[in-house]
Tab-separated table of C-alpha atoms in Angstrom:
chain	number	residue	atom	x	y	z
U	254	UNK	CA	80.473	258.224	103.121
U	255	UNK	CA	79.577	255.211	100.989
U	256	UNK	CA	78.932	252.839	104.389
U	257	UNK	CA	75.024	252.155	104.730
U	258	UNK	CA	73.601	252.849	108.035
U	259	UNK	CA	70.751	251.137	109.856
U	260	UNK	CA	67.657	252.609	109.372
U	261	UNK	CA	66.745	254.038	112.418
U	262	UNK	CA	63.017	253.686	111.625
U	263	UNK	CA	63.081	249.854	111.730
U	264	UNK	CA	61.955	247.864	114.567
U	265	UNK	CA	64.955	247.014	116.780
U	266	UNK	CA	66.202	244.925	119.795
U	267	UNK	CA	68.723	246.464	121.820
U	268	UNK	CA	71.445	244.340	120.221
U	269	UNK	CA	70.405	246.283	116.941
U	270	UNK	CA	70.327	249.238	118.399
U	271	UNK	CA	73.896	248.493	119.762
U	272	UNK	CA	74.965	247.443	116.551
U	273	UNK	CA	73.665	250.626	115.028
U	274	UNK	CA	75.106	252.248	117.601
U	275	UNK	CA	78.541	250.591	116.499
U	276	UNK	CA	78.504	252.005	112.970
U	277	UNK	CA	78.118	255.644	113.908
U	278	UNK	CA	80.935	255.268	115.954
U	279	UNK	CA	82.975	253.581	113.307
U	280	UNK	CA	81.760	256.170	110.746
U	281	UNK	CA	82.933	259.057	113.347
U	282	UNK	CA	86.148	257.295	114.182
U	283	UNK	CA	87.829	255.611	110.876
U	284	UNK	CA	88.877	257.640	107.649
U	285	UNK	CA	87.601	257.984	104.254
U	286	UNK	CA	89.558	254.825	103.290
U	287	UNK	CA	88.800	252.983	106.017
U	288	UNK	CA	85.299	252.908	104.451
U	289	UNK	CA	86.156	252.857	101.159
U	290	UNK	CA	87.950	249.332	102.214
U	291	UNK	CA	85.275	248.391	103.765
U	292	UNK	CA	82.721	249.109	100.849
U	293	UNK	CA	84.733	246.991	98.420
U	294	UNK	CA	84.515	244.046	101.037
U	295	UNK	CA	81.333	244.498	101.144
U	296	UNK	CA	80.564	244.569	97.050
U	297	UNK	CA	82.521	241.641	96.718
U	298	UNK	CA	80.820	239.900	99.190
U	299	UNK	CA	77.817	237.234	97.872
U	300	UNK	CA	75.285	236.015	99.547
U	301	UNK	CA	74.891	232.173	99.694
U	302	UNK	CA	72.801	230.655	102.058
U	303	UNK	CA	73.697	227.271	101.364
U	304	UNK	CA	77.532	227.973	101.368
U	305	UNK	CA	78.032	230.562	104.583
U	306	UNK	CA	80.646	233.158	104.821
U	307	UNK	CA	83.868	231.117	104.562
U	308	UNK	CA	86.674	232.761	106.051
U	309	UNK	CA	89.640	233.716	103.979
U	310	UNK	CA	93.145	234.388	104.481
U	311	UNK	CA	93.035	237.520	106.794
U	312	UNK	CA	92.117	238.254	110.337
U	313	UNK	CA	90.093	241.256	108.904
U	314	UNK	CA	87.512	238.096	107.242
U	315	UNK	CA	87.503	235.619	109.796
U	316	UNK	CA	86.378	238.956	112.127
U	317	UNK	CA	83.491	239.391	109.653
U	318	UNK	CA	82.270	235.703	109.364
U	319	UNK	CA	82.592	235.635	113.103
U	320	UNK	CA	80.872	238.570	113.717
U	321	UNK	CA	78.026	238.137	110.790
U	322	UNK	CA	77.541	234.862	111.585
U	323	UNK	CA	76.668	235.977	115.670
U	324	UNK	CA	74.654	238.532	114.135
U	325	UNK	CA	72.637	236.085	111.926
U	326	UNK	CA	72.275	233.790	115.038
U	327	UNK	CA	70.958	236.421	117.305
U	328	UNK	CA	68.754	239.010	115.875
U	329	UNK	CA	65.148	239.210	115.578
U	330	UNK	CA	64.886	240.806	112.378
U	331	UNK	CA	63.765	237.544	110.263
U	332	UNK	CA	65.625	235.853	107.621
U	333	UNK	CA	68.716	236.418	106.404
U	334	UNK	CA	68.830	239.041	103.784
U	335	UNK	CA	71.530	240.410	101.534
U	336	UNK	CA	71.132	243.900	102.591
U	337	UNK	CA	70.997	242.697	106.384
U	338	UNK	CA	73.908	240.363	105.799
U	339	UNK	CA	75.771	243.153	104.206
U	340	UNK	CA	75.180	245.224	107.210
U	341	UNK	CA	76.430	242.657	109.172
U	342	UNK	CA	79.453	241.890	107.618
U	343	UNK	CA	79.919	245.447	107.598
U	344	UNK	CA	79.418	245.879	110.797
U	345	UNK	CA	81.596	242.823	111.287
U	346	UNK	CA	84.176	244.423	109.357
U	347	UNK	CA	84.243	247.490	111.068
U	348	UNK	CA	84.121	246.337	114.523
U	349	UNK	CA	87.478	244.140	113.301
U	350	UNK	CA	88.834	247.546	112.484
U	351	UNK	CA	87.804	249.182	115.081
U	352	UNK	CA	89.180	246.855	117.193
U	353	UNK	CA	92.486	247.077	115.336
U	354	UNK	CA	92.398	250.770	115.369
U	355	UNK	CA	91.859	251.043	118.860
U	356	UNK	CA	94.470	248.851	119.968
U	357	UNK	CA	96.948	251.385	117.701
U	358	UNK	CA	95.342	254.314	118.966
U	359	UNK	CA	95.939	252.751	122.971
U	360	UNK	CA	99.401	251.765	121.973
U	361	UNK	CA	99.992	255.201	120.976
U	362	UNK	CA	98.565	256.782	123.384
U	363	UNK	CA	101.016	254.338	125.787
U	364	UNK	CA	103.818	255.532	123.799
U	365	UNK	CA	102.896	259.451	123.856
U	366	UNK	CA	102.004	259.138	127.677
U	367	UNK	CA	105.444	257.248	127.836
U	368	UNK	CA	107.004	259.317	125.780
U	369	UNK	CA	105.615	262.832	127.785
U	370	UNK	CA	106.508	260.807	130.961
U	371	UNK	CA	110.125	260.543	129.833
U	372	UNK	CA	110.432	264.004	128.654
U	373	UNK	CA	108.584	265.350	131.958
U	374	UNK	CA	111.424	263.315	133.923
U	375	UNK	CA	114.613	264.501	131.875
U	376	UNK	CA	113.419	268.141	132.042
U	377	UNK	CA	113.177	267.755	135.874
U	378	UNK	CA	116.125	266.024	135.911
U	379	UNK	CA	117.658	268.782	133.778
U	380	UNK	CA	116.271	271.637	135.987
U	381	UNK	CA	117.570	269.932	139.226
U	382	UNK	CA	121.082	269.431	137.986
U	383	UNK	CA	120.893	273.177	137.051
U	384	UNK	CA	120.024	273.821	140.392
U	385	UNK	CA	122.664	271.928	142.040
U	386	UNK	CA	125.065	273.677	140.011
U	387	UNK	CA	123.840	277.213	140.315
U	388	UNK	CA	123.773	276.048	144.001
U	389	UNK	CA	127.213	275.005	143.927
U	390	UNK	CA	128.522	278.303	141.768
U	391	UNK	CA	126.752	280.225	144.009
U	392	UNK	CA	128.486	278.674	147.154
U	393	UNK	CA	132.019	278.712	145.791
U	394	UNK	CA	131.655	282.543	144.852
U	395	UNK	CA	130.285	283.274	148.592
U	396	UNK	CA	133.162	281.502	150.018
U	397	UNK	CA	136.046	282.987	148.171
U	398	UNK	CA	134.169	285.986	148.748
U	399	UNK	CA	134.365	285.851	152.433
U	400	UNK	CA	137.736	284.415	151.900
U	401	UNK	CA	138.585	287.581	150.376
U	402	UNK	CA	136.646	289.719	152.984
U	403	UNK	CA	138.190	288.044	155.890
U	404	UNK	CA	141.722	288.959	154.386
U	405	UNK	CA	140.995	291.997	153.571
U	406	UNK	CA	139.294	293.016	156.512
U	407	UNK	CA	141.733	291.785	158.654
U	408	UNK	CA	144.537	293.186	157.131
U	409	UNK	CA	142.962	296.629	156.804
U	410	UNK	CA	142.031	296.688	160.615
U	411	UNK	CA	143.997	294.491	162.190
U	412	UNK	CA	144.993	296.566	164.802
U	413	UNK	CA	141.333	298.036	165.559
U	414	UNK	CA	139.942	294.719	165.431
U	415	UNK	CA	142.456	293.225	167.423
U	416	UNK	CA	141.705	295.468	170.642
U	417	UNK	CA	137.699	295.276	169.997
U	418	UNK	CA	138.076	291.855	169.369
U	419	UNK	CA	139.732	291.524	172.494
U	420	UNK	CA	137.531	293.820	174.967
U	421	UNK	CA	134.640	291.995	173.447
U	422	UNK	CA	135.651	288.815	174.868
U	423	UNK	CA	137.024	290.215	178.061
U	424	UNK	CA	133.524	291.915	178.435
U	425	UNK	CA	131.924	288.079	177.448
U	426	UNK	CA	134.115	286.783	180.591
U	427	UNK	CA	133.659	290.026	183.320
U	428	UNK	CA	129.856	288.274	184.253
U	429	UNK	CA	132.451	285.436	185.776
U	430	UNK	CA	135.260	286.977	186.928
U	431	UNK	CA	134.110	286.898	190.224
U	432	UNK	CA	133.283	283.447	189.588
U	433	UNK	CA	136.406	282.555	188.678
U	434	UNK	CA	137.823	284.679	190.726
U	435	UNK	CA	137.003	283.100	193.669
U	436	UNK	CA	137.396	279.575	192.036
U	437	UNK	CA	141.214	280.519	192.178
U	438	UNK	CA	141.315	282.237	195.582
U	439	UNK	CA	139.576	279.587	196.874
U	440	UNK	CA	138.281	281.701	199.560
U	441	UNK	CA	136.411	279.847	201.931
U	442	UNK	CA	133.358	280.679	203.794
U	443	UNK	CA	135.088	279.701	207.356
U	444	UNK	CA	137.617	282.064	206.866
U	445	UNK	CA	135.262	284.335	208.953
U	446	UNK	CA	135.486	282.427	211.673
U	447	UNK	CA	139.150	282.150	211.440
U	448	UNK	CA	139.125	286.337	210.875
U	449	UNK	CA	137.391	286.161	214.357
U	450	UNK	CA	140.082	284.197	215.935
U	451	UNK	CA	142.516	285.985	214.122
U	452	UNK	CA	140.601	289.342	215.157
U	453	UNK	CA	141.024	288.229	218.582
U	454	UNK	CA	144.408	287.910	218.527
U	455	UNK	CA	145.454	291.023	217.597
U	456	UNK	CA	143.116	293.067	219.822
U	457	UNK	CA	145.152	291.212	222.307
U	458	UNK	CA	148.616	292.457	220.889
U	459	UNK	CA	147.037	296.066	220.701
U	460	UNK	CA	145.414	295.308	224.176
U	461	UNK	CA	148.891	294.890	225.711
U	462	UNK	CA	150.335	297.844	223.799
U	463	UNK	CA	147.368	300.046	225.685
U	464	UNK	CA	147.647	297.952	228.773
U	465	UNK	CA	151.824	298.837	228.598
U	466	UNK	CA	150.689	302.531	228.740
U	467	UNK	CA	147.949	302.301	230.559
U	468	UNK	CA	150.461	300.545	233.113
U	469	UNK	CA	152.953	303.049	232.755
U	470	UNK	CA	150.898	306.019	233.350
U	471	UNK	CA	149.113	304.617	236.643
U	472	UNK	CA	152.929	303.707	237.437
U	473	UNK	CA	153.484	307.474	236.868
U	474	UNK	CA	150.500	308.556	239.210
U	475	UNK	CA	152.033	306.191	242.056
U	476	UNK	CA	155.119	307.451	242.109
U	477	UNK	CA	153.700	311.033	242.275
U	478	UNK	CA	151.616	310.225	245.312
U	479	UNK	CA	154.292	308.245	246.970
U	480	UNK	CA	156.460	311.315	246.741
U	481	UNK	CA	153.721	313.829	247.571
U	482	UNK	CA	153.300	310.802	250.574
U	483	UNK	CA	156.511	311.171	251.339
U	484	UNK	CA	157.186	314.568	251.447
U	485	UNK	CA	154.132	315.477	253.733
U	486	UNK	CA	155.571	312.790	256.521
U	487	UNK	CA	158.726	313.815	256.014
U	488	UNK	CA	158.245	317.768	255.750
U	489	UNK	CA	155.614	318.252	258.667
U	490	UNK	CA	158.213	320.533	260.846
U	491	UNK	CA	159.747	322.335	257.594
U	492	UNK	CA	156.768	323.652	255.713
U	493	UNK	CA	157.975	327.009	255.382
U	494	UNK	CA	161.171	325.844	254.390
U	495	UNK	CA	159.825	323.079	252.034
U	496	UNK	CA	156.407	324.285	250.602
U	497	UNK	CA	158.721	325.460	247.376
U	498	UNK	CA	160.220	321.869	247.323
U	499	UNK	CA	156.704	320.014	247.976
U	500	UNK	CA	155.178	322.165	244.919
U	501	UNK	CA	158.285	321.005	242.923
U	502	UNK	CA	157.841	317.709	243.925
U	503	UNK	CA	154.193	317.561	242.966
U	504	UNK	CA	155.066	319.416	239.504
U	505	UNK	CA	157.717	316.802	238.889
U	506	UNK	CA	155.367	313.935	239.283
U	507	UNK	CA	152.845	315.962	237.095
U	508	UNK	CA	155.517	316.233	234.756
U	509	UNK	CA	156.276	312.374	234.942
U	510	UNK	CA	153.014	311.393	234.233
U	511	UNK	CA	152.394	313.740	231.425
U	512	UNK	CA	155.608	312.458	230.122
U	513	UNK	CA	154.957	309.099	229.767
U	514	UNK	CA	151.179	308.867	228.818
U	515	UNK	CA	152.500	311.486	225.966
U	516	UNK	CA	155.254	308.660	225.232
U	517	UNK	CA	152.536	306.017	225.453
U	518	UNK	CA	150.652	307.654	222.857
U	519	UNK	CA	153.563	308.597	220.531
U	520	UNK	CA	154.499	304.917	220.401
U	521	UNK	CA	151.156	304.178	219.412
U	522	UNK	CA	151.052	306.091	216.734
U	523	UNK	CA	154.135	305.282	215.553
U	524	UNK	CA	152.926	302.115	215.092
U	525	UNK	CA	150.097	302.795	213.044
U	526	UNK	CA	152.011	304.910	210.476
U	527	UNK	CA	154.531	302.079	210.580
U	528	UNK	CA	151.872	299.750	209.690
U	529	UNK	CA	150.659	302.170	207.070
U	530	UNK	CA	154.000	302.595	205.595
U	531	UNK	CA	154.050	299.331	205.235
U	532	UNK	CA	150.849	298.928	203.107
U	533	UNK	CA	151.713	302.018	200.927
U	534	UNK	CA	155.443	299.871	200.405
U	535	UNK	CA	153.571	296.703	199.495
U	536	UNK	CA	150.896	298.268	197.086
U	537	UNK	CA	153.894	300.372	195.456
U	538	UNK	CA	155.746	297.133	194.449
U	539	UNK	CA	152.839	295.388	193.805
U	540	UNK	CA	151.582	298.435	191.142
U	541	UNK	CA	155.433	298.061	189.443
U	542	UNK	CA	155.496	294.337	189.264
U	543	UNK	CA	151.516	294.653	187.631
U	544	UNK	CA	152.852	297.761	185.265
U	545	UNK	CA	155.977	295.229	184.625
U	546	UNK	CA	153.757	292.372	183.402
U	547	UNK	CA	151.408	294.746	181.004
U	548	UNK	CA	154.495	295.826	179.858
U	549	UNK	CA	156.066	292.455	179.035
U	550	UNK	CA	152.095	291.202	177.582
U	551	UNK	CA	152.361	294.092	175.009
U	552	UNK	CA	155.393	293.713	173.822
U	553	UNK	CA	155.076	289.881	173.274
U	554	UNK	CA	151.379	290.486	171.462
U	555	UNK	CA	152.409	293.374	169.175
U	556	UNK	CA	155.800	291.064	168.319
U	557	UNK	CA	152.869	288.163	167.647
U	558	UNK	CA	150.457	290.872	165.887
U	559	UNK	CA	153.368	291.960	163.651
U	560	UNK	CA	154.115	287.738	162.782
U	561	UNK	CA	150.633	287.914	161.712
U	562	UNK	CA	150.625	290.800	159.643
U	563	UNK	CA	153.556	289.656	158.025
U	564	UNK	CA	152.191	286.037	157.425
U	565	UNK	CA	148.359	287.971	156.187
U	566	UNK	CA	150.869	289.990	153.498
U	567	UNK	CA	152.450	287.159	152.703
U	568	UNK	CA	149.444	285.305	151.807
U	569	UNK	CA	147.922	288.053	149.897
U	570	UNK	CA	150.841	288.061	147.903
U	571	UNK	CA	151.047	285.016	147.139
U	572	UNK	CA	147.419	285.155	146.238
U	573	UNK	CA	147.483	288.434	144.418
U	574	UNK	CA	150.683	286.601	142.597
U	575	UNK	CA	148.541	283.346	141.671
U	576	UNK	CA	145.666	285.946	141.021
U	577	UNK	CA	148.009	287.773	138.449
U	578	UNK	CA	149.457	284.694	136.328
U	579	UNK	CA	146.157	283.471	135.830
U	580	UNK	CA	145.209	286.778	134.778
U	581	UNK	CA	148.384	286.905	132.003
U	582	UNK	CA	147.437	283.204	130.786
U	583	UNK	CA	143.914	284.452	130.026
U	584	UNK	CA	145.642	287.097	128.270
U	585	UNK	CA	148.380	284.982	126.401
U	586	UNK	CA	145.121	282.571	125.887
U	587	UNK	CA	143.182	285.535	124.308
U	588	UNK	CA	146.218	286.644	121.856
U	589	UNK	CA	146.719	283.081	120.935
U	590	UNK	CA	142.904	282.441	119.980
R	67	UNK	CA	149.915	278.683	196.469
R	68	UNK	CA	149.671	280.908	199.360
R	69	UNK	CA	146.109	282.393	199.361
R	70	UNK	CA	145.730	285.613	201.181
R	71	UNK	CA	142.816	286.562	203.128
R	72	UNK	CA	141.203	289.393	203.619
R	73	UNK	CA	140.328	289.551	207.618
R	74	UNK	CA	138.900	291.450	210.453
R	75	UNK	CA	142.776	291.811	212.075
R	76	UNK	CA	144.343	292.861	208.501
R	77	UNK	CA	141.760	296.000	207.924
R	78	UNK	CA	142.261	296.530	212.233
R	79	UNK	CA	146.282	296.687	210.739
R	80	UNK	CA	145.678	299.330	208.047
R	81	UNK	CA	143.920	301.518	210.023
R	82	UNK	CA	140.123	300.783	209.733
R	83	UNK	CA	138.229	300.968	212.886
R	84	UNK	CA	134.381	300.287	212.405
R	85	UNK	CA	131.817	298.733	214.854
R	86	UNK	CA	132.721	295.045	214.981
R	87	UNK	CA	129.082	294.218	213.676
R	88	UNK	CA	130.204	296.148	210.360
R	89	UNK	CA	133.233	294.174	209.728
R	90	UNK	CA	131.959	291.296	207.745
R	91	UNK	CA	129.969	293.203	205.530
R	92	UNK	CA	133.340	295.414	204.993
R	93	UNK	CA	135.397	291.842	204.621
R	94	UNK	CA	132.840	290.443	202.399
R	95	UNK	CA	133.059	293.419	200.145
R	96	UNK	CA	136.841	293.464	199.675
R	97	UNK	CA	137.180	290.236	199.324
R	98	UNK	CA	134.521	290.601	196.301
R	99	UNK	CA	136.620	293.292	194.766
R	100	UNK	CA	139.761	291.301	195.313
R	101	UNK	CA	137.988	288.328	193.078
R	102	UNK	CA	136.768	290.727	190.502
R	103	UNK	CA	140.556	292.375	190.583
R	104	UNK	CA	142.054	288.587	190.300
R	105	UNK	CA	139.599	287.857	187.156
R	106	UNK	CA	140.300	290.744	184.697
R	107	UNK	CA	143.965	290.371	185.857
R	108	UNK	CA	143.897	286.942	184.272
R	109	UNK	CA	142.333	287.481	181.481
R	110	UNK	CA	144.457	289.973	180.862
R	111	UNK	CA	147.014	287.451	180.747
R	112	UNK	CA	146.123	285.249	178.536
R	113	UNK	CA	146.469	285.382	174.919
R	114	UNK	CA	143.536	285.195	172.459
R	115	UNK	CA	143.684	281.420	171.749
R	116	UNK	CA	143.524	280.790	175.580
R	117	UNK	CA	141.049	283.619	176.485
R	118	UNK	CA	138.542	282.225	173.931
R	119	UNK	CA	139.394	278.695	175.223
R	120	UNK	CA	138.683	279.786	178.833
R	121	UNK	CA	135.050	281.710	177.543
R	122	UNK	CA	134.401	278.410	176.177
R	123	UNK	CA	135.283	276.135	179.363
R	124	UNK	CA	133.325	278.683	181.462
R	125	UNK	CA	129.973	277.777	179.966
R	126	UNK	CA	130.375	274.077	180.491
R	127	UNK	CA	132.913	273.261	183.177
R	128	UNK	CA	132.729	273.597	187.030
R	129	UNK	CA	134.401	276.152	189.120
R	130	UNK	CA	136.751	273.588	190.284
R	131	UNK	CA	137.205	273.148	186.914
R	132	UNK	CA	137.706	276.714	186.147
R	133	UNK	CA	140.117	276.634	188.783
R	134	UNK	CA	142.523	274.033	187.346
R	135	UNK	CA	143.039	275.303	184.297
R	136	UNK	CA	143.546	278.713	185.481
R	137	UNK	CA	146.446	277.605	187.557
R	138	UNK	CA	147.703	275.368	184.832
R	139	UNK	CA	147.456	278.199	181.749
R	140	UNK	CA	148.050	281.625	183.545
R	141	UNK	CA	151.687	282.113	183.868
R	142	UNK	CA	152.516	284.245	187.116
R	143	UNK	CA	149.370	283.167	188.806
R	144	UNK	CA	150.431	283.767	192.203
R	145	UNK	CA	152.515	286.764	191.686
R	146	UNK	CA	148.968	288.106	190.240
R	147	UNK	CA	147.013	287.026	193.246
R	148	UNK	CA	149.622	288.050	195.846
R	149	UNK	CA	149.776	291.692	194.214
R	150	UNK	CA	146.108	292.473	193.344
R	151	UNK	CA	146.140	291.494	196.941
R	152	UNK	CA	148.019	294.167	198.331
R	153	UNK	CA	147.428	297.083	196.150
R	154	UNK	CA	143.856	296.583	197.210
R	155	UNK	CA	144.896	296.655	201.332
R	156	UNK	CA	147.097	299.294	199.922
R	157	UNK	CA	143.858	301.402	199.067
R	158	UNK	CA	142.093	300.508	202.448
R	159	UNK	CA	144.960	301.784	204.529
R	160	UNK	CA	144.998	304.674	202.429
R	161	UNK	CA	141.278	305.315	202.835
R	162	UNK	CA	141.344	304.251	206.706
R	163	UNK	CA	139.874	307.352	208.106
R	164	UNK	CA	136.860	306.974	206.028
R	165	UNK	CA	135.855	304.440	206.300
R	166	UNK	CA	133.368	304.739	209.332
């Protein structure tokens, strides 16, 4: 390094110091040539008191007269001297470089921070649009996947997953069908009151049924007495003869009696097995009609479960057919290439 | 639609004879089962499109709701209704004498 230094022994201001300062820094910072440009500047350089530093064509030399000449101006180190101008114009020089060279070395710094900044963004923006595709691919392949599981699935088990299918819902609707249920019957809560009335009513009918018998047998026990009546007025003076006729007489209106409560009680239970006849009849229908309708459900579902299957095999053929002729294309591709 | 009811004088006609205090426990119990009958009847009548239809309508809509479009999708409605009705007093006449 040809550049002198200043002497660190020498009595200083701070603005020396600085100054000093300043060269070590330049020395650290600018290359071999740097110097070596700045030497020759230097040599050529003559000191003449009465003609100052005049500046010449380049920035580099107006920067040292500037910079000597505030040097000259504001030091405390005594006269001008050659070796002290020298060091000033040096350091002139140098700070003009430095100067330069640190405006380059921020401009390139901008430029590599730019430049990082801009590769930084295009890699994200490279890695995102990856992303998005692989996100993409990987969505497309799930859904023709479950395209293809859904086919094959249901055309494997259509049948089995029909009927589970179907319980499973009817099981999701049993926790209302008492709700709706009674939405459609509509059954009202007065209708117990009305029962009552209605209750009424028929204990009525079945009272006069009773009442009939009931009637009938007390009309039974009259017309025993009035003949047992009858006879004794009539047979006081013949009781030997008539004591066989009397006893007949009373057995006949036993018999009566007998007769007609047994009647009484035979149409009553006639009645009920009429009644229960009748229920048996209506259930009976009711059970065919029910069976009828299953029936008629079944048959229309499996004739709708075998459109289905027919429109599923369809469709896989048609897919399995698209599936094939891309497959030969790759393959007339391949033997073209 | 004719709705049949389940009352005091129809189990009295197949047969039943409990304490009168009993009978609207006994009445509010068939009539239950009757409902229940009516429900899985109905859904066994629909078809799948309509059966999920109605499983979604029965978490949002009313019972009057539910109710209307019963009677406007299930076909036979009252032929349903009119013989869940009477296979069920079919049973109670049957089961008369036990039930005490």
């Amino acid at each position: 390094m040809s550049i002198e230094t200043f002497p660190t022994t020498s009595p200083s201001t701070s603005e020396a110091q600085n100054e000093y300062d300043g060269v070590n820094a330049i020395e650290d910072l600018f290359s071999e040539e740097a110097f070596s440009e700045a030497d020759e500047a230097a040599a050529a350089w003559k000191p003449a008191p009465e003609a100052p530093f005049t500046a010449t064509s380049s920035n580099e030399a107006n920067s040292v007269e500037t910079n000597s000449a505030e040097i000259n101006k504001g030091t405390s180190l005594g006269d001008e001297t050659p070796a002290r101008s020298r060091v000033a114009r040096i350091l002139g020089f140098g700070a003009g470089l430095f100067s330069k060279a640190s405006n380059g070395l921020a401009g390139l710094a901008d430029k590599q921070q730019l430049r990082a900044d801009e590769n930084a963004a295009a890699a994200q923006a490279r890695a995102e649009q990856e992303a998005e595709n692989a996100r993409v691919r990987a969505e497309k392949d799930l859904q023709i996947k479950n395209q293809e599981d859904a086919y094959g699935t249901y055309a494997e088990n259509i049948d089995a997953t029909k009927g589970r299918e179907r319980q499973e819902k009817i099981d999701a609707v049993k926790g209302v069908f008492r709700k709706f249920g009674r939405s459609v019957l509509q059954f009202p809560r007065r209708v117990s009151i009305a029962a009552r009335v209605q209750g009424a009513v028929v204990k009525e009918v079945a009272g006069e049924v009773i009442g009939t018998t009931v009637d009938t047998v007390k009309r039974g026990y009259d017309a025993a007495s009035d003949a047992v009546g009858a006879f004794s007025e009539k047979t006081a003076g013949y009781m030997d003869t008539v004591n066989n006729a009397v006893i007949s007489s009373v057995e006949a209106g036993k018999g009566f009696v007998v007769d007609t409560y047994t009647s009484a009680k035979e149409k009553i239970g006639e009645k009920g097995a009429e009644l229960k006849q009748y229920f048996a009849d209506r259930k009976a229908a009711a059970e065919l009609r029910k069976e009828a309708r299953r029936v008629e459900r079944a048959k229309a579902r499996e004739v709708n479960e075998r459109l289905v299957a027919a429109e599923v095999s369809k469709r896989l053929s048609a897919r399995n057919q698209r599936l094939g002729r891309a497959g030969l294309a790759g393959i007339a591709g391949t033997n073209e290439n | 639609m004719n709705i049949p009811e389940i009352t005091p004088a129809l189990i009295a006609q197949a047969g039943v004879d409990i304490d009168e205090a009993d009978v609207p426990a006994l009445i509010e119990s068939l009539n239950e089962q009757l409902e229940e009958r009516v429900g899985e009847e109905i859904a066994n009548a629909l078809d799948d499109a309509k059966l999920e239809e109605l499983v979604k309508l029965q978490e949002t809509a009313s019972d009057d709701e539910i109710g209307d479009w019963i009677v406007a999708n299930v076909k036979d409605l009252e032929a349903i209704i009119q013989d869940e009705f009477d296979i069920l007093m079919g049973e109670v006449s049957e089961q008369a004498e036990k039930v005490k």
